[in-house]
């Protein structure tokens, strides 16, 4: 049996002497090994280190001694005087190492067995103590048994009284449940929703009055009858509807819920009405026993849907006519404008000296307003095309697209345009994405309001979207104008330059929203303007 643990100082003292003994023994054997030729199996002596470690209290010293012996055996091979054939030396050293570790394993197992016996002895002592304690507890329990019997009798009497009260409460709860069921039935009937139940054979087990009335039957006429043969026997076109294909039956054959709104129920008089129904499996104590069906007459909804489809068809026809009208009108308007523009330029070139300064000023004003009208018509055409023309979304390298837009812009003086960071590939109508960047970058340059600055285009990855940003450090926009700038014909440029139509940002907003994104502006007047818009990621 192991003695109780020594105090800390005693343990350190024992540990110090043990390590000293191991060190002296290892040094002695090492010097002996160095004094012998390689061919002599001096490494076997290191087994004594492992045997000495067996006396230590902890098993890890055995492995430490084995590791020390192995290390010294290898060092002895390198430091001992030469002698003997190589294979003999190698075999002797290898066998010495194997003997060291074999002895270590044996000692470790011996130590484990010793500790196991000690633990068994300790456990037996603990069991004896527990048995003695149990005997004492049993004697104490016997002494208290009579008192507990009396106490339990009193508790049983109290429990019986409690149970009587619970029975009365349960009776009251059943009455309330019946009243609740009655209220729910009244509510369902008032809502015009039909409810009936089926067993596993498709036989109607119950029905509410609203459901029976919708189909022209009395409740007693439905209960006990095959529901499918009674009200669901045919499709909307009058062809037979096999019950094997019926979703109502699937609820209790497959154990799943189904919602259907493109079928009809048949009344007692042979007429039908469009119905929307939900068929759900019915379980009792975890066992599938049938299905519950809730349904309603959707004749009014169907009528509204037909009217809606008619209105949509009419609207589509009107859009086609409006589109044709827009193209015709724009063509008829643009042709005279081109003539005015060219003629005014020719007049200026050919008769500039004759017209004088006042005449030149009038012609320049005419040319300026005509070009503005021309750009305005082009902007209206672009705005009307968005959403009215079916456009194919294709993979677009946004970085290359922005570079192309920048190259096509007129010189911006000392305003630098920069693409910052990587730009992703997106799925978008290419022309529309080009229009978005062209208008945002051009807008930043046009309304910069400073001699020198920068316009930066960048992109960030947010959940489910790409977030594009066009930032400039120009004059900025006042907060009261944030909503106004996205409206048609709204421009903050008081100079009314020829290409400022007030349509650009309205066009950008429409393109972004038509393609599932959002756009917003952030600005500090006199400091910067930042436009951000999102593009959905497409897998």
Coordinates of C-alpha atoms in Angstrom, one line a residue:
X1 CA 0.0 0.0 0.0
X2 CA 1.3 3.5 -0.9
X3 CA 2.1 5.9 1.9
X4 CA 0.5 9.3 2.0
X5 CA 2.1 12.0 -0.1
X6 CA 5.0 13.7 1.5
X7 CA 5.0 17.4 2.1
X8 CA 6.4 19.7 -0.6
X9 CA 9.9 20.1 1.0
X10 CA 10.2 16.3 1.6
X11 CA 9.2 15.7 -2.0
X12 CA 11.7 18.1 -3.4
X13 CA 14.4 16.6 -1.2
X14 CA 13.6 13.1 -2.4
X15 CA 13.4 14.3 -6.0
X16 CA 16.8 15.9 -5.7
X17 CA 18.5 12.8 -4.3
X18 CA 16.9 10.6 -7.0
X19 CA 18.1 12.8 -9.8
X20 CA 21.5 13.0 -8.2
X21 CA 21.6 9.2 -8.0
X22 CA 20.5 8.8 -11.6
X23 CA 23.0 11.4 -12.8
X24 CA 25.9 9.8 -11.0
X25 CA 25.0 6.4 -12.2
X26 CA 24.6 7.6 -15.8
X27 CA 27.9 9.5 -15.7
X28 CA 29.7 6.4 -14.3
X29 CA 28.3 4.1 -16.9
X30 CA 29.0 6.7 -19.7
X31 CA 32.7 7.0 -18.6
X32 CA 33.0 3.2 -18.5
X33 CA 31.4 3.0 -22.0
X34 CA 33.9 5.6 -23.3
X35 CA 36.8 3.7 -21.9
X36 CA 35.8 0.5 -23.8
X37 CA 36.2 -0.1 -27.5
X38 CA 33.1 0.1 -29.7
X39 CA 32.8 -3.6 -30.1
X40 CA 32.0 -4.2 -26.4
X41 CA 28.3 -4.0 -25.5
X42 CA 28.7 -1.4 -22.9
X43 CA 25.3 0.1 -23.5
X44 CA 23.7 -2.8 -21.6
X45 CA 24.8 -1.2 -18.4
X46 CA 22.2 1.6 -19.0
X47 CA 19.5 -0.8 -18.1
X48 CA 20.4 -0.1 -14.5
X49 CA 19.1 3.5 -15.0
X50 CA 15.6 2.1 -15.7
X51 CA 15.7 -0.3 -12.8
X52 CA 16.7 2.6 -10.4
X53 CA 13.8 4.7 -11.9
X54 CA 11.4 1.8 -10.8
X55 CA 12.0 3.0 -7.2
X56 CA 10.6 6.5 -8.1
X57 CA 7.0 7.3 -7.2
X58 CA 5.9 8.5 -10.7
X59 CA 5.9 6.3 -13.8
X60 CA 7.3 9.1 -16.1
X61 CA 10.8 8.7 -14.5
X62 CA 11.0 5.2 -16.1
X63 CA 10.6 6.8 -19.6
X64 CA 13.0 9.6 -18.7
X65 CA 15.6 7.0 -17.6
X66 CA 15.1 5.0 -20.8
X67 CA 15.4 8.1 -22.9
X68 CA 18.6 9.1 -21.0
X69 CA 20.1 5.6 -21.5
X70 CA 19.3 5.6 -25.2
X71 CA 20.9 9.1 -25.7
X72 CA 24.1 8.0 -23.9
X73 CA 24.2 4.8 -25.8
X74 CA 24.1 6.7 -29.1
X75 CA 26.7 9.3 -27.8
X76 CA 28.9 6.3 -26.7
X77 CA 28.9 5.1 -30.3
X78 CA 30.2 8.4 -31.5
X79 CA 32.7 9.1 -28.7
X80 CA 34.1 5.6 -27.7
X81 CA 37.5 4.5 -29.0
X82 CA 37.2 2.7 -32.4
X83 CA 37.3 -1.0 -32.5
X84 CA 35.3 -4.0 -33.7
X85 CA 33.5 -4.6 -37.0
X86 CA 30.8 -2.1 -37.9
X87 CA 28.0 -4.7 -38.0
X88 CA 28.9 -6.0 -34.6
X89 CA 29.0 -2.5 -33.2
X90 CA 25.6 -1.6 -34.7
X91 CA 24.1 -4.9 -33.5
X92 CA 25.4 -4.4 -30.0
X93 CA 24.2 -0.8 -29.7
X94 CA 20.8 -1.7 -31.2
X95 CA 20.4 -4.6 -28.9
X96 CA 21.4 -2.4 -25.9
X97 CA 18.7 0.1 -26.9
X98 CA 16.1 -2.6 -27.3
X99 CA 17.0 -4.0 -23.9
X100 CA 16.8 -0.6 -22.3
X101 CA 13.3 0.0 -23.8
X102 CA 12.1 -3.5 -23.1
X103 CA 13.1 -3.1 -19.5
X104 CA 11.3 0.2 -19.4
X105 CA 8.1 -1.3 -20.8
X106 CA 8.4 -4.1 -18.3
X107 CA 8.9 -1.7 -15.4
X108 CA 6.1 0.5 -16.6
X109 CA 3.7 -2.5 -16.6
X110 CA 4.9 -3.5 -13.2
X111 CA 4.3 0.0 -11.9
X112 CA 0.8 0.0 -13.4
X113 CA 0.0 -3.4 -11.8
X114 CA 1.3 -2.1 -8.5
X115 CA -0.9 1.0 -8.7
X116 CA -3.9 -1.1 -9.8
X117 CA -3.5 -3.3 -6.7
X118 CA -3.3 -0.3 -4.5
X119 CA -6.4 1.3 -6.1
X120 CA -8.3 -2.0 -5.6
X121 CA -7.3 -2.0 -2.0
X122 CA -8.4 1.6 -1.6
X123 CA -11.7 0.8 -3.3
X124 CA -12.3 -2.2 -1.1
X125 CA -11.8 0.0 2.0
X126 CA -14.2 2.6 0.5
X127 CA -16.8 -0.1 -0.1
X128 CA -16.5 -1.4 3.4
X129 CA -17.0 2.2 4.7
X130 CA -20.1 2.6 2.4
X131 CA -21.6 -0.7 3.6
X132 CA -21.1 0.4 7.2
X133 CA -22.7 3.7 6.3
X134 CA -25.6 2.0 4.6
X135 CA -26.2 -0.2 7.6
X136 CA -26.4 2.9 9.8
X137 CA -28.7 4.5 7.3
X138 CA -30.9 1.4 7.2
X139 CA -31.2 1.4 11.0
X140 CA -32.1 5.1 10.9
X141 CA -34.6 4.5 8.1
X142 CA -36.3 1.7 10.1
X143 CA -36.6 4.0 13.0
X144 CA -38.3 6.6 10.9
X145 CA -40.5 4.3 8.9
X146 CA -43.4 4.5 11.2
X147 CA -43.3 8.2 11.3
X148 CA -43.1 8.3 7.5
X149 CA -46.1 6.0 7.2
X150 CA -48.1 8.4 9.2
X151 CA -46.8 11.4 7.2
X152 CA -47.6 9.6 3.9
X153 CA -51.1 8.9 5.0
X154 CA -51.7 12.5 5.7
X155 CA -50.2 13.4 2.3
X156 CA -52.5 10.9 0.6
X157 CA -55.5 12.4 2.2
X158 CA -54.3 15.9 1.0
X159 CA -53.7 14.4 -2.5
X160 CA -57.2 12.9 -2.6
X161 CA -58.6 16.3 -1.8
X162 CA -56.4 17.9 -4.5
X163 CA -57.5 15.3 -7.0
X164 CA -61.2 16.0 -6.3
X165 CA -60.5 19.7 -6.9
X166 CA -58.6 18.9 -10.2
X167 CA -61.6 16.7 -11.4
X168 CA -63.9 19.7 -10.8
X169 CA -61.4 21.9 -12.7
X170 CA -61.3 19.4 -15.6
X171 CA -65.0 19.3 -15.8
X172 CA -65.0 23.1 -16.0
X173 CA -62.2 23.0 -18.6
X174 CA -64.2 20.6 -20.7
X175 CA -67.2 22.9 -20.6
X176 CA -64.9 25.9 -21.6
X177 CA -63.4 23.7 -24.4
X178 CA -66.9 23.0 -25.7
X179 CA -67.8 26.7 -25.6
X180 CA -64.5 27.5 -27.4
X181 CA -65.2 24.9 -30.1
X182 CA -68.6 26.4 -30.5
X183 CA -67.2 29.9 -30.8
X184 CA -64.6 28.7 -33.4
X185 CA -67.2 26.9 -35.4
X186 CA -69.3 30.1 -35.4
X187 CA -66.3 32.1 -36.5
X188 CA -65.4 29.7 -39.3
X189 CA -68.9 29.6 -40.5
X190 CA -69.2 33.4 -40.4
X191 CA -65.9 33.7 -42.4
X192 CA -67.4 31.6 -45.2
X193 CA -64.8 28.8 -44.9
X194 CA -65.9 25.2 -45.3
X195 CA -64.4 22.5 -43.2
X196 CA -64.9 18.7 -43.4
X197 CA -63.0 15.6 -42.3
X198 CA -62.3 12.3 -44.0
X199 CA -61.3 8.9 -42.7
X200 CA -58.7 6.7 -44.5
X201 CA -61.4 5.4 -46.9
X202 CA -62.3 8.9 -48.0
X203 CA -65.6 8.9 -46.1
X204 CA -66.8 12.2 -44.7
X205 CA -66.7 12.1 -40.9
X206 CA -67.9 15.7 -40.2
X207 CA -68.6 19.0 -41.9
X208 CA -69.5 22.5 -40.8
X209 CA -72.6 24.2 -42.0
X210 CA -70.9 26.8 -44.2
X211 CA -69.1 24.0 -46.2
X212 CA -72.3 22.0 -46.6
X213 CA -74.2 25.1 -47.7
X214 CA -71.6 26.0 -50.3
X215 CA -72.1 22.7 -51.9
X216 CA -75.9 22.6 -51.6
X217 CA -76.0 19.7 -49.1
X218 CA -77.2 19.3 -45.6
X219 CA -74.6 18.1 -43.1
X220 CA -76.4 14.9 -42.7
X221 CA -76.3 14.3 -46.4
X222 CA -72.5 14.6 -46.5
X223 CA -71.5 12.6 -43.3
X224 CA -71.0 9.0 -44.1
X225 CA -70.7 9.6 -47.9
X226 CA -67.6 9.3 -50.1
X227 CA -66.4 12.8 -50.4
X228 CA -64.7 12.5 -53.7
X229 CA -67.7 10.9 -55.4
X230 CA -69.9 13.6 -53.9
X231 CA -68.2 16.9 -54.6
X232 CA -64.8 16.3 -56.3
X233 CA -65.5 13.7 -59.0
X234 CA -64.7 15.8 -62.1
X235 CA -62.1 18.3 -63.3
X236 CA -62.9 21.9 -64.3
X237 CA -63.4 20.8 -67.9
X238 CA -65.9 18.0 -66.8
X239 CA -63.5 15.1 -67.4
X240 CA -63.3 12.4 -64.7
X241 CA -60.9 13.1 -61.8
X242 CA -59.5 9.8 -60.5
X243 CA -59.2 9.8 -56.7
X244 CA -55.7 8.4 -57.0
X245 CA -54.6 11.7 -58.5
X246 CA -56.6 13.8 -56.0
X247 CA -54.5 16.0 -53.6
X248 CA -57.1 15.6 -50.9
X249 CA -56.6 11.9 -50.9
X250 CA -52.8 12.4 -50.9
X251 CA -53.0 14.1 -47.5
X252 CA -53.9 10.8 -45.8
X253 CA -52.1 8.4 -48.2
X254 CA -48.8 10.3 -48.2
X255 CA -49.1 12.1 -44.9
X256 CA -48.4 15.6 -46.4
X257 CA -50.3 18.9 -46.6
X258 CA -51.4 20.3 -50.0
X259 CA -52.8 23.7 -51.0
X260 CA -54.6 23.8 -54.3
X261 CA -56.5 26.7 -56.0
X262 CA -57.0 25.6 -59.6
X263 CA -59.7 23.0 -59.1
X264 CA -63.5 23.0 -58.7
X265 CA -66.0 21.5 -56.3
X266 CA -69.4 20.3 -57.6
X267 CA -72.7 21.3 -56.0
X268 CA -75.7 19.1 -55.5
X269 CA -77.4 20.6 -58.5
X270 CA -74.6 19.7 -60.8
X271 CA -73.0 23.1 -61.1
X272 CA -69.4 23.8 -60.0
X273 CA -67.5 26.6 -58.4
X274 CA -63.7 27.4 -58.3
X275 CA -62.3 26.4 -54.9
X276 CA -59.1 26.9 -53.0
X277 CA -58.5 24.2 -50.5
X278 CA -55.9 23.0 -48.0
X279 CA -55.9 19.3 -47.2
X280 CA -53.9 18.3 -44.1
X281 CA -53.3 14.9 -42.6
X282 CA -55.1 14.2 -39.3
X283 CA -53.4 12.3 -36.5
X284 CA -54.6 10.8 -33.3
X285 CA -52.0 9.7 -30.7
X286 CA -49.4 9.8 -33.5
X287 CA -51.4 7.6 -35.8
X288 CA -52.7 8.9 -39.2
X289 CA -56.5 8.5 -39.2
X290 CA -57.6 10.7 -42.1
X291 CA -57.5 14.3 -43.3
X292 CA -59.0 17.7 -42.6
X293 CA -60.0 19.9 -45.6
X294 CA -60.6 23.6 -45.4
X295 CA -61.9 25.3 -48.5
X296 CA -63.5 28.5 -49.8
X297 CA -65.3 29.7 -52.9
X298 CA -62.9 31.9 -55.0
X299 CA -65.3 32.8 -57.7
X300 CA -64.9 36.5 -56.9
X301 CA -61.1 36.2 -56.9
X302 CA -61.1 34.4 -60.2
X303 CA -63.3 37.1 -61.7
X304 CA -60.9 39.8 -60.5
X305 CA -58.0 37.8 -61.9
X306 CA -59.6 37.6 -65.3
X307 CA -60.3 41.4 -65.2
X308 CA -56.7 42.0 -64.2
X309 CA -55.4 39.9 -67.1
X310 CA -57.6 41.8 -69.4
X311 CA -56.3 45.1 -68.0
X312 CA -52.7 43.9 -68.3
X313 CA -53.2 42.9 -71.9
X314 CA -54.8 46.3 -72.6
X315 CA -51.9 48.0 -70.9
X316 CA -49.3 46.0 -72.8
X317 CA -51.0 47.0 -76.1
X318 CA -51.0 50.7 -75.0
X319 CA -47.3 50.4 -74.1
X320 CA -46.6 49.0 -77.5
X321 CA -48.5 51.9 -79.1
X322 CA -46.9 54.4 -76.9
X323 CA -43.4 53.0 -77.7
X324 CA -44.2 53.3 -81.5
X325 CA -45.6 56.8 -81.0
X326 CA -42.4 57.8 -79.0
X327 CA -40.1 56.6 -81.8
X328 CA -42.2 58.3 -84.5
X329 CA -42.5 61.5 -82.7
X330 CA -38.8 61.6 -81.7
X331 CA -37.8 60.9 -85.3
X332 CA -40.1 63.6 -86.6
X333 CA -38.8 66.1 -83.9
X334 CA -35.1 65.2 -84.3
X335 CA -35.0 65.7 -88.1
X336 CA -36.0 69.4 -88.1
X337 CA -33.7 70.0 -85.1
X338 CA -30.8 68.5 -87.1
X339 CA -31.7 70.9 -89.9
X340 CA -31.8 73.9 -87.6
X341 CA -28.4 72.9 -86.0
X342 CA -26.6 72.4 -89.3
X343 CA -28.2 75.6 -90.9
X344 CA -27.3 77.7 -88.0
X345 CA -23.7 76.5 -88.1
X346 CA -23.5 77.2 -91.8
X347 CA -25.0 80.6 -91.4
X348 CA -22.3 81.4 -88.8
X349 CA -19.5 80.1 -91.0
X350 CA -20.7 81.7 -94.3
X351 CA -22.3 84.9 -93.2
X352 CA -20.7 85.6 -89.8
X353 CA -19.1 88.8 -90.9
X354 CA -22.3 90.1 -92.5
X355 CA -24.5 89.3 -89.5
X356 CA -22.4 91.2 -87.1
X357 CA -21.8 90.5 -83.4
X358 CA -25.5 90.7 -82.5
X359 CA -26.5 88.3 -85.3
X360 CA -23.8 85.9 -84.2
X361 CA -25.0 86.0 -80.6
X362 CA -28.6 85.2 -81.8
X363 CA -27.3 82.3 -83.9
X364 CA -25.2 80.9 -81.0
X365 CA -28.2 81.1 -78.7
X366 CA -30.4 79.4 -81.3
X367 CA -27.7 76.7 -81.8
X368 CA -27.4 76.3 -78.0
X369 CA -31.1 75.8 -77.4
X370 CA -31.5 73.5 -80.4
X371 CA -28.7 71.2 -79.2
X372 CA -30.3 71.2 -75.7
X373 CA -33.6 70.2 -77.2
X374 CA -31.9 67.4 -79.2
X375 CA -30.2 66.0 -76.0
X376 CA -33.5 66.3 -74.2
X377 CA -35.3 64.1 -76.9
X378 CA -32.5 61.6 -76.7
X379 CA -32.8 61.4 -72.9
X380 CA -36.5 60.9 -73.1
X381 CA -36.1 58.1 -75.6
X382 CA -33.5 56.4 -73.3
X383 CA -35.8 56.8 -70.3
X384 CA -38.8 55.3 -72.1
X385 CA -36.8 52.3 -73.3
X386 CA -35.9 51.2 -69.8
X387 CA -38.4 48.5 -68.7
X388 CA -40.2 48.5 -72.0
X389 CA -37.7 46.6 -74.0
X390 CA -36.8 43.0 -73.1
X391 CA -33.0 43.2 -72.6
X392 CA -30.7 40.2 -72.1
X393 CA -28.5 40.2 -69.0
X394 CA -25.0 38.9 -69.7
X395 CA -21.7 38.6 -67.8
X396 CA -20.0 42.0 -67.9
X397 CA -16.6 42.8 -66.6
X398 CA -17.4 46.0 -64.8
X399 CA -13.8 47.2 -64.6
X400 CA -13.3 47.1 -68.4
X401 CA -16.7 48.7 -68.9
X402 CA -15.8 51.6 -66.7
X403 CA -12.4 52.1 -68.4
X404 CA -14.3 52.3 -71.7
X405 CA -16.7 54.9 -70.3
X406 CA -13.7 57.0 -69.1
X407 CA -12.0 56.9 -72.5
X408 CA -15.2 58.1 -74.2
X409 CA -15.7 61.1 -71.9
X410 CA -14.5 64.5 -73.1
X411 CA -11.4 65.9 -71.4
X412 CA -12.0 66.9 -67.8
X413 CA -9.1 69.3 -67.3
X414 CA -7.5 68.9 -64.0
X415 CA -10.1 66.5 -62.7
X416 CA -8.6 63.0 -62.3
X417 CA -10.8 59.9 -62.8
X418 CA -9.6 56.8 -61.0
X419 CA -10.8 53.1 -60.6
X420 CA -9.9 52.0 -57.1
X421 CA -9.6 48.4 -56.1
X422 CA -10.8 45.3 -58.0
X423 CA -14.0 45.5 -60.0
X424 CA -16.2 42.3 -60.3
X425 CA -17.9 40.5 -63.1
X426 CA -21.6 41.1 -62.9
X427 CA -24.7 39.8 -64.8
X428 CA -26.4 42.9 -66.3
X429 CA -27.6 44.4 -69.6
X430 CA -24.3 45.8 -70.8
X431 CA -25.7 49.0 -72.4
X432 CA -27.7 49.9 -69.3
X433 CA -24.7 49.4 -67.0
X434 CA -22.7 51.6 -69.3
X435 CA -25.4 54.3 -69.1
X436 CA -25.4 54.2 -65.3
X437 CA -21.6 54.7 -65.0
X438 CA -21.5 57.3 -67.9
X439 CA -24.2 59.4 -66.3
X440 CA -22.8 59.2 -62.7
X441 CA -19.2 60.0 -63.7
X442 CA -20.3 62.7 -66.2
X443 CA -22.5 64.2 -63.5
X444 CA -19.6 64.3 -61.1
X445 CA -17.4 66.2 -63.6
X446 CA -20.2 68.5 -64.8
X447 CA -21.2 69.7 -61.4
X448 CA -17.7 69.5 -59.8
X449 CA -17.6 73.3 -59.1
X450 CA -13.8 73.3 -58.6
X451 CA -10.7 73.7 -60.8
X452 CA -9.0 70.5 -59.6
X453 CA -10.1 67.3 -58.0
X454 CA -10.8 63.6 -58.3
X455 CA -13.6 61.2 -59.3
X456 CA -13.2 57.7 -57.8
X457 CA -15.1 54.5 -58.9
X458 CA -15.0 51.5 -56.6
X459 CA -16.9 48.4 -55.6
X460 CA -17.5 46.4 -52.3
X461 CA -18.9 42.9 -51.7
X462 CA -22.0 42.9 -49.5
X463 CA -24.3 39.9 -48.8
X464 CA -26.1 39.0 -52.0
X465 CA -25.1 42.3 -53.8
X466 CA -22.3 44.2 -55.3
X467 CA -22.1 47.8 -54.0
X468 CA -20.7 50.2 -56.6
X469 CA -19.7 53.7 -55.6
X470 CA -18.9 56.9 -57.6
X471 CA -17.3 59.5 -55.4
X472 CA -16.0 62.9 -56.1
X473 CA -14.5 65.7 -53.9
X474 CA -16.3 68.5 -55.8
X475 CA -18.7 71.1 -54.5
X476 CA -21.3 68.6 -53.2
X477 CA -25.1 68.7 -53.0
X478 CA -27.2 70.3 -50.3
X479 CA -29.4 67.7 -48.3
X480 CA -32.7 69.3 -49.4
X481 CA -31.9 68.4 -53.0
X482 CA -31.1 64.7 -52.4
X483 CA -34.6 63.5 -53.6
X484 CA -35.0 66.2 -56.2
X485 CA -32.0 65.2 -58.3
X486 CA -33.5 61.8 -59.1
X487 CA -36.7 63.4 -60.6
X488 CA -37.2 64.1 -64.3
X489 CA -36.0 67.4 -65.7
X490 CA -34.4 68.4 -62.4
X491 CA -30.9 69.9 -62.7
X492 CA -28.9 71.8 -60.1
X493 CA -26.8 73.4 -62.9
X494 CA -28.0 77.0 -63.1
X495 CA -25.9 77.6 -66.2
X496 CA -28.3 75.3 -68.3
X497 CA -25.4 73.9 -70.4
X498 CA -26.5 72.3 -73.6
X499 CA -26.0 68.7 -72.4
X500 CA -27.7 69.2 -68.9
X501 CA -31.2 67.9 -69.5
X502 CA -32.1 66.9 -66.0
X503 CA -32.8 63.3 -67.2
X504 CA -29.4 61.6 -66.4
X505 CA -29.9 60.7 -62.7
X506 CA -33.6 59.9 -63.3
X507 CA -32.5 57.4 -66.0
X508 CA -29.8 56.0 -63.6
X509 CA -32.4 55.4 -60.8
X510 CA -34.8 53.7 -63.2
X511 CA -32.2 51.4 -64.7
X512 CA -30.9 50.4 -61.2
X513 CA -34.3 49.7 -59.8
X514 CA -35.5 47.9 -63.0
X515 CA -32.6 45.5 -62.5
X516 CA -33.2 44.7 -58.8
X517 CA -31.0 47.3 -57.2
X518 CA -31.2 50.5 -55.2
X519 CA -29.4 53.8 -55.5
X520 CA -28.7 56.5 -52.8
X521 CA -26.7 59.7 -52.6
X522 CA -24.6 60.9 -49.7
X523 CA -23.0 64.4 -49.8
X524 CA -21.5 67.2 -47.7
X525 CA -21.9 70.5 -49.4
X526 CA -18.5 72.0 -50.3
X527 CA -16.7 68.7 -49.6
X528 CA -17.8 65.6 -51.5
X529 CA -20.6 63.6 -53.2
X530 CA -21.0 59.8 -53.1
X531 CA -23.5 57.9 -55.3
X532 CA -23.9 54.2 -54.3
X533 CA -26.0 51.6 -56.2
X534 CA -26.4 47.9 -55.8
X535 CA -26.3 45.1 -58.4
X536 CA -27.7 41.7 -57.3
X537 CA -25.3 38.7 -57.5
X538 CA -26.5 36.0 -59.9
X539 CA -25.3 32.4 -59.4

